[in-house]
Structures are given as structure tokens and as C-alpha cells.
mmCIF file of C-alpha atoms in Angstrom:
data_model
loop_
_atom_site.group_PDB
_atom_site.id
_atom_site.type_symbol
_atom_site.label_atom_id
_atom_site.label_comp_id
_atom_site.label_asym_id
_atom_site.label_seq_id
_atom_site.Cartn_x
_atom_site.Cartn_y
_atom_site.Cartn_z
ATOM 1 C CA MET E 1 12.920 -6.480 -26.775
ATOM 2 C CA ALA E 2 11.232 -5.656 -23.459
ATOM 3 C CA ASP E 3 9.116 -2.549 -22.953
ATOM 4 C CA LEU E 4 9.949 0.900 -21.662
ATOM 5 C CA PHE E 5 7.667 2.246 -18.934
ATOM 6 C CA LEU E 6 7.398 5.975 -18.292
ATOM 7 C CA VAL E 7 6.116 7.204 -14.937
ATOM 8 C CA ARG E 8 5.316 10.839 -14.378
ATOM 9 C CA HIS E 9 5.750 11.823 -10.730
ATOM 10 C CA GLY E 10 2.727 12.534 -8.579
ATOM 11 C CA GLU E 11 1.104 15.900 -8.039
ATOM 12 C CA THR E 12 2.973 18.849 -6.504
ATOM 13 C CA GLU E 13 1.613 22.238 -5.455
ATOM 14 C CA TRP E 14 3.176 23.740 -8.571
ATOM 15 C CA SER E 15 1.829 21.110 -10.983
ATOM 16 C CA ARG E 16 -1.634 21.595 -9.464
ATOM 17 C CA SER E 17 -1.486 25.362 -10.053
ATOM 18 C CA GLY E 18 0.061 25.069 -13.524
ATOM 19 C CA ARG E 19 3.414 26.645 -12.640
ATOM 20 C CA HIS E 20 6.337 25.539 -14.801
ATOM 21 C CA THR E 21 8.461 23.385 -12.504
ATOM 22 C CA GLY E 22 11.858 22.679 -14.007
ATOM 23 C CA LEU E 23 14.789 22.610 -11.614
ATOM 24 C CA THR E 24 12.915 23.907 -8.545
ATOM 25 C CA ASP E 25 12.798 21.000 -6.117
ATOM 26 C CA VAL E 26 9.110 20.984 -5.165
ATOM 27 C CA PRO E 27 7.870 18.040 -3.028
ATOM 28 C CA LEU E 28 4.834 15.875 -3.685
ATOM 29 C CA THR E 29 1.520 16.807 -2.144
ATOM 30 C CA GLU E 30 -0.362 14.165 -0.183
ATOM 31 C CA GLN E 31 -2.537 13.730 -3.288
ATOM 32 C CA GLY E 32 0.664 13.161 -5.273
ATOM 33 C CA ARG E 33 1.755 10.465 -2.836
ATOM 34 C CA GLN E 34 -1.619 8.765 -3.182
ATOM 35 C CA GLU E 35 -1.322 8.918 -6.987
ATOM 36 C CA ALA E 36 2.059 7.200 -6.752
ATOM 37 C CA ARG E 37 0.855 4.481 -4.360
ATOM 38 C CA ARG E 38 -2.012 3.630 -6.714
ATOM 39 C CA LEU E 39 0.537 2.735 -9.412
ATOM 40 C CA VAL E 40 2.132 -0.054 -7.358
ATOM 41 C CA PRO E 41 0.044 -2.940 -8.822
ATOM 42 C CA MET E 42 0.739 -1.748 -12.371
ATOM 43 C CA ILE E 43 4.491 -1.702 -11.783
ATOM 44 C CA ARG E 44 4.656 -4.927 -9.747
ATOM 45 C CA SER E 45 2.857 -6.852 -12.493
ATOM 46 C CA HIS E 46 5.989 -6.582 -14.676
ATOM 47 C CA ARG E 47 9.529 -7.815 -14.294
ATOM 48 C CA ILE E 48 11.720 -4.733 -13.941
ATOM 49 C CA GLY E 49 15.243 -5.104 -15.233
ATOM 50 C CA ALA E 50 16.422 -1.525 -14.678
ATOM 51 C CA ALA E 51 14.999 1.716 -13.336
ATOM 52 C CA PHE E 52 16.216 5.291 -13.759
ATOM 53 C CA VAL E 53 14.940 8.356 -11.899
ATOM 54 C CA SER E 54 15.330 12.110 -12.144
ATOM 55 C CA PRO E 55 17.348 13.732 -9.333
ATOM 56 C CA SER E 56 14.341 15.784 -8.155
ATOM 57 C CA GLN E 57 12.730 14.820 -4.851
ATOM 58 C CA ARG E 58 9.268 14.583 -6.458
ATOM 59 C CA ALA E 59 10.532 11.919 -8.874
ATOM 60 C CA ARG E 60 12.676 10.072 -6.311
ATOM 61 C CA GLU E 61 9.800 9.907 -3.816
ATOM 62 C CA THR E 62 7.461 8.651 -6.551
ATOM 63 C CA ALA E 63 9.956 5.905 -7.432
ATOM 64 C CA GLU E 64 10.180 4.910 -3.781
ATOM 65 C CA LEU E 65 6.414 4.893 -3.305
ATOM 66 C CA ILE E 66 5.822 2.669 -6.327
ATOM 67 C CA GLY E 67 8.279 0.155 -4.933
ATOM 68 C CA LEU E 68 11.238 0.511 -7.264
ATOM 69 C CA THR E 69 14.541 -0.668 -5.828
ATOM 70 C CA ASP E 70 18.078 -0.389 -7.167
ATOM 71 C CA VAL E 71 17.109 2.812 -8.958
ATOM 72 C CA ARG E 72 19.791 4.799 -10.774
ATOM 73 C CA VAL E 73 19.563 8.588 -10.431
ATOM 74 C CA ASP E 74 20.257 10.140 -13.828
ATOM 75 C CA ALA E 75 20.726 13.899 -14.213
ATOM 76 C CA ASP E 76 19.626 13.696 -17.847
ATOM 77 C CA LEU E 77 16.089 12.894 -16.642
ATOM 78 C CA HIS E 78 15.510 16.297 -15.056
ATOM 79 C CA GLU E 79 12.582 18.360 -16.278
ATOM 80 C CA TRP E 80 12.864 20.977 -19.032
ATOM 81 C CA ASP E 81 14.936 23.921 -17.796
ATOM 82 C CA TYR E 82 12.351 26.692 -18.135
ATOM 83 C CA GLY E 83 14.832 29.546 -17.634
ATOM 84 C CA ALA E 84 12.975 32.806 -16.990
ATOM 85 C CA TYR E 85 9.642 30.927 -17.061
ATOM 86 C CA GLU E 86 10.444 28.856 -13.974
ATOM 87 C CA GLY E 87 7.503 29.084 -11.577
ATOM 88 C CA VAL E 88 5.386 30.990 -14.112
ATOM 89 C CA THR E 89 2.090 29.723 -15.567
ATOM 90 C CA THR E 90 1.256 29.594 -19.262
ATOM 91 C CA VAL E 91 -1.563 32.101 -18.655
ATOM 92 C CA GLU E 92 0.960 34.567 -17.214
ATOM 93 C CA ILE E 93 3.382 34.033 -20.111
ATOM 94 C CA HIS E 94 0.588 34.616 -22.639
ATOM 95 C CA ARG E 95 0.005 38.090 -21.202
ATOM 96 C CA GLU E 96 3.429 39.061 -22.567
ATOM 97 C CA ARG E 97 3.649 36.585 -25.478
ATOM 98 C CA PRO E 98 0.099 35.713 -26.617
ATOM 99 C CA GLY E 99 1.120 33.068 -29.173
ATOM 100 C CA TRP E 100 3.835 31.422 -27.091
ATOM 101 C CA PHE E 101 4.033 27.614 -27.196
ATOM 102 C CA LEU E 102 6.709 25.777 -25.213
ATOM 103 C CA PHE E 103 7.333 22.937 -27.672
ATOM 104 C CA THR E 104 8.109 25.241 -30.588
ATOM 105 C CA ASP E 105 9.217 28.510 -28.980
ATOM 106 C CA GLY E 106 11.258 27.314 -26.022
ATOM 107 C CA VAL E 107 11.810 29.701 -23.127
ATOM 108 C CA GLU E 108 13.363 33.053 -22.306
ATOM 109 C CA ALA E 109 16.868 32.948 -20.836
ATOM 110 C CA GLY E 110 17.088 32.680 -17.079
ATOM 111 C CA PRO E 111 19.903 33.168 -14.542
ATOM 112 C CA PRO E 112 23.225 31.312 -14.887
ATOM 113 C CA ASP E 113 22.128 28.404 -12.652
ATOM 114 C CA HIS E 114 19.121 27.671 -14.886
ATOM 115 C CA PRO E 115 19.568 29.467 -18.236
ATOM 116 C CA GLY E 116 16.794 27.586 -20.021
ATOM 117 C CA GLU E 117 16.686 24.944 -22.754
ATOM 118 C CA SER E 118 15.474 24.967 -26.332
ATOM 119 C CA PRO E 119 13.277 22.127 -27.632
ATOM 120 C CA LYS E 120 16.331 20.887 -29.556
ATOM 121 C CA GLU E 121 18.444 20.748 -26.385
ATOM 122 C CA VAL E 122 15.742 18.821 -24.511
ATOM 123 C CA GLY E 123 15.547 16.428 -27.475
ATOM 124 C CA GLU E 124 19.297 15.847 -27.363
ATOM 125 C CA ARG E 125 19.064 15.061 -23.661
ATOM 126 C CA ALA E 126 16.203 12.657 -24.352
ATOM 127 C CA ASP E 127 18.330 10.935 -26.987
ATOM 128 C CA ARG E 128 21.065 10.406 -24.391
ATOM 129 C CA VAL E 129 18.549 8.834 -22.017
ATOM 130 C CA LEU E 130 17.224 6.575 -24.783
ATOM 131 C CA ALA E 131 20.755 5.373 -25.534
ATOM 132 C CA LYS E 132 21.054 4.341 -21.860
ATOM 133 C CA VAL E 133 17.631 2.683 -22.033
ATOM 134 C CA ASP E 134 18.638 0.670 -25.096
ATOM 135 C CA ALA E 135 21.847 -0.441 -23.378
ATOM 136 C CA ALA E 136 19.850 -1.530 -20.326
ATOM 137 C CA LEU E 137 17.265 -3.361 -22.445
ATOM 138 C CA ALA E 138 20.042 -5.209 -24.248
ATOM 139 C CA ASN E 139 21.511 -6.397 -20.950
ATOM 140 C CA THR E 140 18.409 -7.400 -18.993
ATOM 141 C CA GLU E 141 15.445 -9.683 -19.444
ATOM 142 C CA GLY E 142 13.054 -7.237 -17.817
ATOM 143 C CA CYS E 143 11.489 -3.919 -18.674
ATOM 144 C CA VAL E 144 13.063 -0.522 -18.075
ATOM 145 C CA VAL E 145 11.255 2.129 -16.016
ATOM 146 C CA LEU E 146 11.903 5.873 -16.145
ATOM 147 C CA VAL E 147 10.457 8.075 -13.387
ATOM 148 C CA ALA E 148 10.574 11.690 -14.447
ATOM 149 C CA HIS E 149 8.578 14.712 -15.575
ATOM 150 C CA GLY E 150 5.745 15.599 -17.911
ATOM 151 C CA HIS E 151 7.325 17.792 -20.567
ATOM 152 C CA PHE E 152 10.580 15.860 -20.646
ATOM 153 C CA LEU E 153 8.842 12.485 -20.996
ATOM 154 C CA ARG E 154 6.688 13.869 -23.798
ATOM 155 C CA VAL E 155 9.788 14.919 -25.734
ATOM 156 C CA LEU E 156 11.427 11.566 -24.989
ATOM 157 C CA THR E 157 8.370 9.781 -26.390
ATOM 158 C CA ALA E 158 8.531 11.827 -29.569
ATOM 159 C CA ARG E 159 12.201 10.975 -29.994
ATOM 160 C CA ARG E 160 11.544 7.265 -29.307
ATOM 161 C CA LEU E 161 9.011 7.300 -32.140
ATOM 162 C CA GLY E 162 11.438 9.040 -34.510
ATOM 163 C CA LEU E 163 9.635 12.386 -34.285
ATOM 164 C CA PRO E 164 11.123 15.854 -33.678
ATOM 165 C CA PRO E 165 11.164 17.162 -30.091
ATOM 166 C CA ALA E 166 8.323 19.612 -30.828
ATOM 167 C CA ASP E 167 5.994 16.667 -31.446
ATOM 168 C CA GLY E 168 6.086 15.968 -27.717
ATOM 169 C CA ALA E 169 3.189 18.422 -27.757
ATOM 170 C CA LEU E 170 1.000 15.621 -29.126
ATOM 171 C CA PHE E 171 1.214 13.506 -25.956
ATOM 172 C CA GLN E 172 -0.743 14.861 -22.992
ATOM 173 C CA LEU E 173 0.629 13.453 -19.748
ATOM 174 C CA ALA E 174 -0.994 13.815 -16.313
ATOM 175 C CA THR E 175 0.689 13.457 -12.938
ATOM 176 C CA GLY E 176 0.772 10.002 -11.363
ATOM 177 C CA THR E 177 0.371 8.085 -14.617
ATOM 178 C CA VAL E 178 2.153 5.247 -16.438
ATOM 179 C CA CYS E 179 2.871 4.920 -20.156
ATOM 180 C CA ARG E 180 4.266 1.913 -21.990
ATOM 181 C CA LEU E 181 6.407 2.174 -25.108
ATOM 182 C CA SER E 182 6.842 -1.091 -26.967
ATOM 183 C CA THR E 183 7.658 -2.360 -30.460
ATOM 184 C CA GLU E 184 5.602 -3.835 -33.263
ATOM 185 C CA HIS E 185 7.355 -5.514 -36.197
ATOM 186 C CA GLY E 186 10.598 -4.038 -34.924
ATOM 187 C CA ARG E 187 9.299 -0.460 -34.837
ATOM 188 C CA PRO E 188 8.622 1.637 -31.721
ATOM 189 C CA VAL E 189 4.967 2.124 -30.778
ATOM 190 C CA ILE E 190 2.866 3.448 -27.914
ATOM 191 C CA ALA E 191 1.271 0.430 -26.226
ATOM 192 C CA ALA E 192 -0.433 2.390 -23.405
ATOM 193 C CA TRP E 193 -0.583 6.081 -22.574
ATOM 194 C CA ASN E 194 -1.475 8.260 -19.589
ATOM 195 C CA VAL E 195 -2.851 5.294 -17.633
ATOM 196 C CA ARG E 196 -4.103 5.426 -14.054
ATOM 197 C CA PRO E 197 -5.404 2.387 -12.179
ATOM 198 C CA GLY E 198 -9.078 1.943 -12.865
ATOM 199 C CA SER E 199 -9.053 4.227 -15.903
#
């Protein structure tokens, strides 16, 4: 079976300042665009059979800048819905909840248009994406690429490896990076993680 490539979008003003950016549609910075362009050789060196992208402009622009064509926008690839923590930094949250940890505690409820998601709900969404990935891998000779967001892709990786959603905490993921999930002896493995050109 071919590999699954995960691309985290390039830098935004909110990712640079540490603000939780779920459904807020924040654009890439110029640094974020440069991060995306640097990934082009890494993506072009593989045969891409299918590509899926989050609906957010930061993910769609990243996909465009790295040269992906015939990309399918998939709403299930959106970032964690942070509810009341949208736009808030971890430092700010810790002033009210000193021991808070996203991957185990989830978020406080937000307004009706973004009420927030629990780790379990994000894991279920990741499982839906992985079912689509497996269908695409079964029907193409190339790799599958997902262009999405840091926390969501970390949970998706945990689920791909058979781990609970909270174990996404184990996989640090920077902006403008590529990861490769593969198989060894029929079992899912991480073949490359958090890779930037030249690193």
C-alpha cells in the first residue's frame, strides 16, 4: 500500500502568537507562504494519487503553493473546534485552569456556530478521514496527501497507529512541515515526521 503524507499549513499570525485557531479563517503570513513553497520538491518527488484539503484558506493556499492539483476539499479535515478557547493562547487558559491540557481535557463550550469538540469527537472525525484515505489508497497507485492543521493531524496520526485520540499529544508538529505514514509488515508506522527541507 502507498504512503499517506500529512502537510501542516504554513505559518499564520495566530499560529505564530500561539492562539488556538480552529474555525477562524486566518490567512497565511508571507513566512507561511515561503514555508509552503519550500515543500514543493518533497511533494513533487512522489506520485500523488489523491489529495484532500481542509476548507480553511490557510490549508487551501498551502495546497496550491505546494503544487497539488485536483484537490478535494473535505470538511472533516478542519482544525479542532476550540469552542470558547478560539483565539486564546494556552498561557491565557492556564491563568484560569492551571492544569489544563487540550488532548485530555478538551475545551469549554463556545457559541452555537463553534460549540467546541472533545478529544473523542476529534478522533471520530479523524477516523472518518482515514476511511476516505484507505478508499483512495485502494483505488490509486500513488500516495495520498492531506493538507490540514496541527492538532487535528496529530490526532489523526494517533488513530492511524491504533492509539487513542489523546495520544496525539505525543507528536509535535510545526507549521510548513511534511510527515509520512507508511506500513511495515502490514502495520502502520511513522516513516518521517515534522520534516522541513534541509532539516
